[in-house]
Amino acid sequence: KYQWSDNGDIKSEGIYAERMTGMHALFAAIVQMPDIGGQPNPFPVHHGWTWLVRIINMPPWAISPLLVQTFLSVAGPTMLGVYGRQMDKLISVLATTWIASVVNLSPLTVAGKSNLTTFIDEYRSLGNIRKCKGH
């Protein structure tokens, strides 16, 4: 949801994208965390899988590719470790079907598609997802 600035204008799409990617990066960081000190993670990895599958099964919004790429950059290595071949299939669906269904509505969409395509190409060439910094 867009936010209003103090002068009554809608904040820019770029500010909105920064806020949304930050929240999704936090969500991805939480779902990929292991149990700590015997305490179970209240949002285990299956919540990330559910979110990812749901967003892929919805008609994509302009920001969707950027959110998917952000999520996979943070939680992707853990998701691949847990879901293995199923995660590989999901990434193939992203590459072959989903990205093509994203309509280039704005520069944000074009950038998100480009980033996600680069991410998928790197995954395919390496056969793995690199852990993000600080992991």
PDB file of C-alpha atoms in Angstrom:
ATOM      1  CA  LYS A   1       0.000   0.000   0.000  1.00  0.00           C
ATOM      2  CA  TYR A   2       1.323   3.407  -0.897  1.00  0.00           C
ATOM      3  CA  GLN A   3       1.859   5.909   1.883  1.00  0.00           C
ATOM      4  CA  TRP A   4       1.117   9.612   1.907  1.00  0.00           C
ATOM      5  CA  SER A   5       3.844  12.175   2.482  1.00  0.00           C
ATOM      6  CA  ASP A   6       3.410  15.066   4.917  1.00  0.00           C
ATOM      7  CA  ASN A   7       2.323  17.399   2.120  1.00  0.00           C
ATOM      8  CA  GLY A   8      -0.456  15.052   0.945  1.00  0.00           C
ATOM      9  CA  ASP A   9       1.319  13.539  -2.057  1.00  0.00           C
ATOM     10  CA  ILE A  10       1.731   9.819  -2.632  1.00  0.00           C
ATOM     11  CA  LYS A  11       5.271   8.684  -1.908  1.00  0.00           C
ATOM     12  CA  SER A  12       7.190   7.491  -4.953  1.00  0.00           C
ATOM     13  CA  GLU A  13       7.172   3.952  -6.288  1.00  0.00           C
ATOM     14  CA  GLY A  14      10.870   3.704  -5.427  1.00  0.00           C
ATOM     15  CA  ILE A  15      10.268   4.464  -1.753  1.00  0.00           C
ATOM     16  CA  TYR A  16       7.403   1.973  -1.738  1.00  0.00           C
ATOM     17  CA  ALA A  17       9.652  -0.675  -3.334  1.00  0.00           C
ATOM     18  CA  GLU A  18      12.395  -0.068  -0.754  1.00  0.00           C
ATOM     19  CA  ARG A  19       9.926  -0.475   2.099  1.00  0.00           C
ATOM     20  CA  MET A  20       8.372  -3.640   0.642  1.00  0.00           C
ATOM     21  CA  THR A  21      11.709  -5.296  -0.186  1.00  0.00           C
ATOM     22  CA  GLY A  22      12.943  -4.518   3.324  1.00  0.00           C
ATOM     23  CA  MET A  23       9.901  -6.176   4.857  1.00  0.00           C
ATOM     24  CA  HIS A  24      10.225  -9.194   2.583  1.00  0.00           C
ATOM     25  CA  ALA A  25      13.940  -9.517   3.343  1.00  0.00           C
ATOM     26  CA  LEU A  26      13.078  -9.525   7.054  1.00  0.00           C
ATOM     27  CA  PHE A  27      10.361 -12.144   6.494  1.00  0.00           C
ATOM     28  CA  ALA A  28      12.808 -14.285   4.495  1.00  0.00           C
ATOM     29  CA  ALA A  29      15.441 -13.959   7.233  1.00  0.00           C
ATOM     30  CA  ILE A  30      12.949 -15.069   9.867  1.00  0.00           C
ATOM     31  CA  VAL A  31      11.614 -18.101   7.985  1.00  0.00           C
ATOM     32  CA  GLN A  32      15.083 -19.443   7.223  1.00  0.00           C
ATOM     33  CA  MET A  33      16.303 -19.215  10.823  1.00  0.00           C
ATOM     34  CA  PRO A  34      16.864 -22.515  12.625  1.00  0.00           C
ATOM     35  CA  ASP A  35      15.436 -23.259  16.044  1.00  0.00           C
ATOM     36  CA  ILE A  36      17.521 -21.521  18.691  1.00  0.00           C
ATOM     37  CA  GLY A  37      18.196 -22.892  22.164  1.00  0.00           C
ATOM     38  CA  GLY A  38      15.492 -25.498  21.873  1.00  0.00           C
ATOM     39  CA  GLN A  39      12.904 -22.842  21.053  1.00  0.00           C
ATOM     40  CA  PRO A  40      11.133 -23.495  17.752  1.00  0.00           C
ATOM     41  CA  ASN A  41      11.067 -20.777  15.133  1.00  0.00           C
ATOM     42  CA  PRO A  42       7.514 -19.366  15.227  1.00  0.00           C
ATOM     43  CA  PHE A  43       7.651 -18.872  11.442  1.00  0.00           C
ATOM     44  CA  PRO A  44       9.470 -21.939  10.084  1.00  0.00           C
ATOM     45  CA  VAL A  45      10.506 -22.392   6.472  1.00  0.00           C
ATOM     46  CA  HIS A  46       7.155 -23.798   5.349  1.00  0.00           C
ATOM     47  CA  HIS A  47       5.697 -20.289   5.758  1.00  0.00           C
ATOM     48  CA  GLY A  48       8.205 -19.089   3.165  1.00  0.00           C
ATOM     49  CA  TRP A  49       7.267 -21.918   0.823  1.00  0.00           C
ATOM     50  CA  THR A  50       3.577 -21.060   1.211  1.00  0.00           C
ATOM     51  CA  TRP A  51       4.211 -17.376   0.462  1.00  0.00           C
ATOM     52  CA  LEU A  52       6.356 -18.140  -2.573  1.00  0.00           C
ATOM     53  CA  VAL A  53       3.871 -20.598  -4.083  1.00  0.00           C
ATOM     54  CA  ARG A  54       0.971 -18.225  -3.466  1.00  0.00           C
ATOM     55  CA  ILE A  55       2.653 -15.239  -5.077  1.00  0.00           C
ATOM     56  CA  ILE A  56       3.582 -17.335  -8.104  1.00  0.00           C
ATOM     57  CA  ASN A  57      -0.009 -18.556  -8.440  1.00  0.00           C
ATOM     58  CA  MET A  58      -1.421 -15.007  -8.379  1.00  0.00           C
ATOM     59  CA  PRO A  59      -1.388 -12.595 -11.300  1.00  0.00           C
ATOM     60  CA  PRO A  60       1.871 -10.678 -10.781  1.00  0.00           C
ATOM     61  CA  TRP A  61       1.894  -7.047  -9.703  1.00  0.00           C
ATOM     62  CA  ALA A  62       4.524  -4.562 -10.823  1.00  0.00           C
ATOM     63  CA  ILE A  63       6.555  -5.167  -7.662  1.00  0.00           C
ATOM     64  CA  SER A  64       6.208  -8.981  -7.613  1.00  0.00           C
ATOM     65  CA  PRO A  65       9.490  -9.871  -9.414  1.00  0.00           C
ATOM     66  CA  LEU A  66      11.458  -7.645  -7.051  1.00  0.00           C
ATOM     67  CA  LEU A  67       9.834  -9.226  -3.994  1.00  0.00           C
ATOM     68  CA  VAL A  68      10.424 -12.772  -5.243  1.00  0.00           C
ATOM     69  CA  GLN A  69      14.073 -11.997  -6.016  1.00  0.00           C
ATOM     70  CA  THR A  70      14.562 -10.380  -2.594  1.00  0.00           C
ATOM     71  CA  PHE A  71      12.973 -13.343  -0.842  1.00  0.00           C
ATOM     72  CA  LEU A  72      15.035 -15.903  -2.776  1.00  0.00           C
ATOM     73  CA  SER A  73      18.261 -13.978  -2.211  1.00  0.00           C
ATOM     74  CA  VAL A  74      17.811 -14.266   1.544  1.00  0.00           C
ATOM     75  CA  ALA A  75      15.920 -17.536   2.110  1.00  0.00           C
ATOM     76  CA  GLY A  76      16.750 -19.320  -1.145  1.00  0.00           C
ATOM     77  CA  PRO A  77      19.693 -21.397   0.115  1.00  0.00           C
ATOM     78  CA  THR A  78      17.663 -22.712   3.045  1.00  0.00           C
ATOM     79  CA  MET A  79      14.606 -23.307   0.860  1.00  0.00           C
ATOM     80  CA  LEU A  80      16.743 -25.240  -1.616  1.00  0.00           C
ATOM     81  CA  GLY A  81      18.217 -27.303   1.215  1.00  0.00           C
ATOM     82  CA  VAL A  82      14.798 -28.154   2.634  1.00  0.00           C
ATOM     83  CA  TYR A  83      12.763 -28.576  -0.555  1.00  0.00           C
ATOM     84  CA  GLY A  84      15.490 -29.739  -2.973  1.00  0.00           C
ATOM     85  CA  ARG A  85      14.022 -30.893  -6.275  1.00  0.00           C
ATOM     86  CA  GLN A  86      10.672 -29.190  -5.589  1.00  0.00           C
ATOM     87  CA  MET A  87      12.454 -25.856  -5.182  1.00  0.00           C
ATOM     88  CA  ASP A  88      14.325 -26.483  -8.413  1.00  0.00           C
ATOM     89  CA  LYS A  89      10.996 -27.076 -10.166  1.00  0.00           C
ATOM     90  CA  LEU A  90       9.581 -23.898  -8.676  1.00  0.00           C
ATOM     91  CA  ILE A  91      12.542 -21.890  -9.960  1.00  0.00           C
ATOM     92  CA  SER A  92      11.993 -23.462 -13.398  1.00  0.00           C
ATOM     93  CA  VAL A  93       8.361 -22.299 -13.328  1.00  0.00           C
ATOM     94  CA  LEU A  94       9.583 -18.821 -12.428  1.00  0.00           C
ATOM     95  CA  ALA A  95      12.000 -18.843 -15.345  1.00  0.00           C
ATOM     96  CA  THR A  96       9.818 -20.399 -18.016  1.00  0.00           C
ATOM     97  CA  THR A  97       6.299 -19.189 -17.252  1.00  0.00           C
ATOM     98  CA  TRP A  98       5.969 -16.667 -14.465  1.00  0.00           C
ATOM     99  CA  ILE A  99       8.521 -14.043 -15.551  1.00  0.00           C
ATOM    100  CA  ALA A 100       6.995 -14.016 -19.045  1.00  0.00           C
ATOM    101  CA  SER A 101       3.567 -13.290 -17.524  1.00  0.00           C
ATOM    102  CA  VAL A 102       4.821 -10.130 -15.797  1.00  0.00           C
ATOM    103  CA  VAL A 103       3.773  -7.099 -17.826  1.00  0.00           C
ATOM    104  CA  ASN A 104       6.343  -4.279 -18.018  1.00  0.00           C
ATOM    105  CA  LEU A 105       4.189  -1.605 -16.408  1.00  0.00           C
ATOM    106  CA  SER A 106       6.949   0.551 -14.993  1.00  0.00           C
ATOM    107  CA  PRO A 107      10.718   0.875 -14.608  1.00  0.00           C
ATOM    108  CA  LEU A 108      10.301  -0.975 -11.285  1.00  0.00           C
ATOM    109  CA  THR A 109       8.854  -3.984 -13.106  1.00  0.00           C
ATOM    110  CA  VAL A 110      11.594  -3.966 -15.743  1.00  0.00           C
ATOM    111  CA  ALA A 111      14.290  -3.775 -13.045  1.00  0.00           C
ATOM    112  CA  GLY A 112      12.640  -6.498 -10.972  1.00  0.00           C
ATOM    113  CA  LYS A 113      12.347  -8.838 -13.956  1.00  0.00           C
ATOM    114  CA  SER A 114      15.962  -8.185 -14.896  1.00  0.00           C
ATOM    115  CA  ASN A 115      17.208  -8.837 -11.351  1.00  0.00           C
ATOM    116  CA  LEU A 116      15.144 -12.013 -11.028  1.00  0.00           C
ATOM    117  CA  THR A 117      16.275 -13.275 -14.437  1.00  0.00           C
ATOM    118  CA  THR A 118      19.924 -12.665 -13.482  1.00  0.00           C
ATOM    119  CA  PHE A 119      19.356 -14.455 -10.166  1.00  0.00           C
ATOM    120  CA  ILE A 120      17.809 -17.480 -11.930  1.00  0.00           C
ATOM    121  CA  ASP A 121      20.563 -17.565 -14.570  1.00  0.00           C
ATOM    122  CA  GLU A 122      23.180 -17.562 -11.819  1.00  0.00           C
ATOM    123  CA  TYR A 123      21.341 -20.375 -10.018  1.00  0.00           C
ATOM    124  CA  ARG A 124      21.218 -22.425 -13.201  1.00  0.00           C
ATOM    125  CA  SER A 125      24.913 -21.910 -13.950  1.00  0.00           C
ATOM    126  CA  LEU A 126      26.065 -22.648 -10.381  1.00  0.00           C
ATOM    127  CA  GLY A 127      23.455 -25.273  -9.528  1.00  0.00           C
ATOM    128  CA  ASN A 128      23.082 -23.597  -6.153  1.00  0.00           C
ATOM    129  CA  ILE A 129      21.953 -20.344  -4.566  1.00  0.00           C
ATOM    130  CA  ARG A 130      24.653 -18.229  -2.983  1.00  0.00           C
ATOM    131  CA  LYS A 131      24.159 -17.301   0.644  1.00  0.00           C
ATOM    132  CA  CYS A 132      23.638 -13.600   1.164  1.00  0.00           C
ATOM    133  CA  LYS A 133      26.117 -11.514   3.121  1.00  0.00           C
ATOM    134  CA  GLY A 134      25.781 -11.957   6.854  1.00  0.00           C
ATOM    135  CA  HIS A 135      24.281 -15.435   6.590  1.00  0.00           C
TER     136      HIS A 135
END
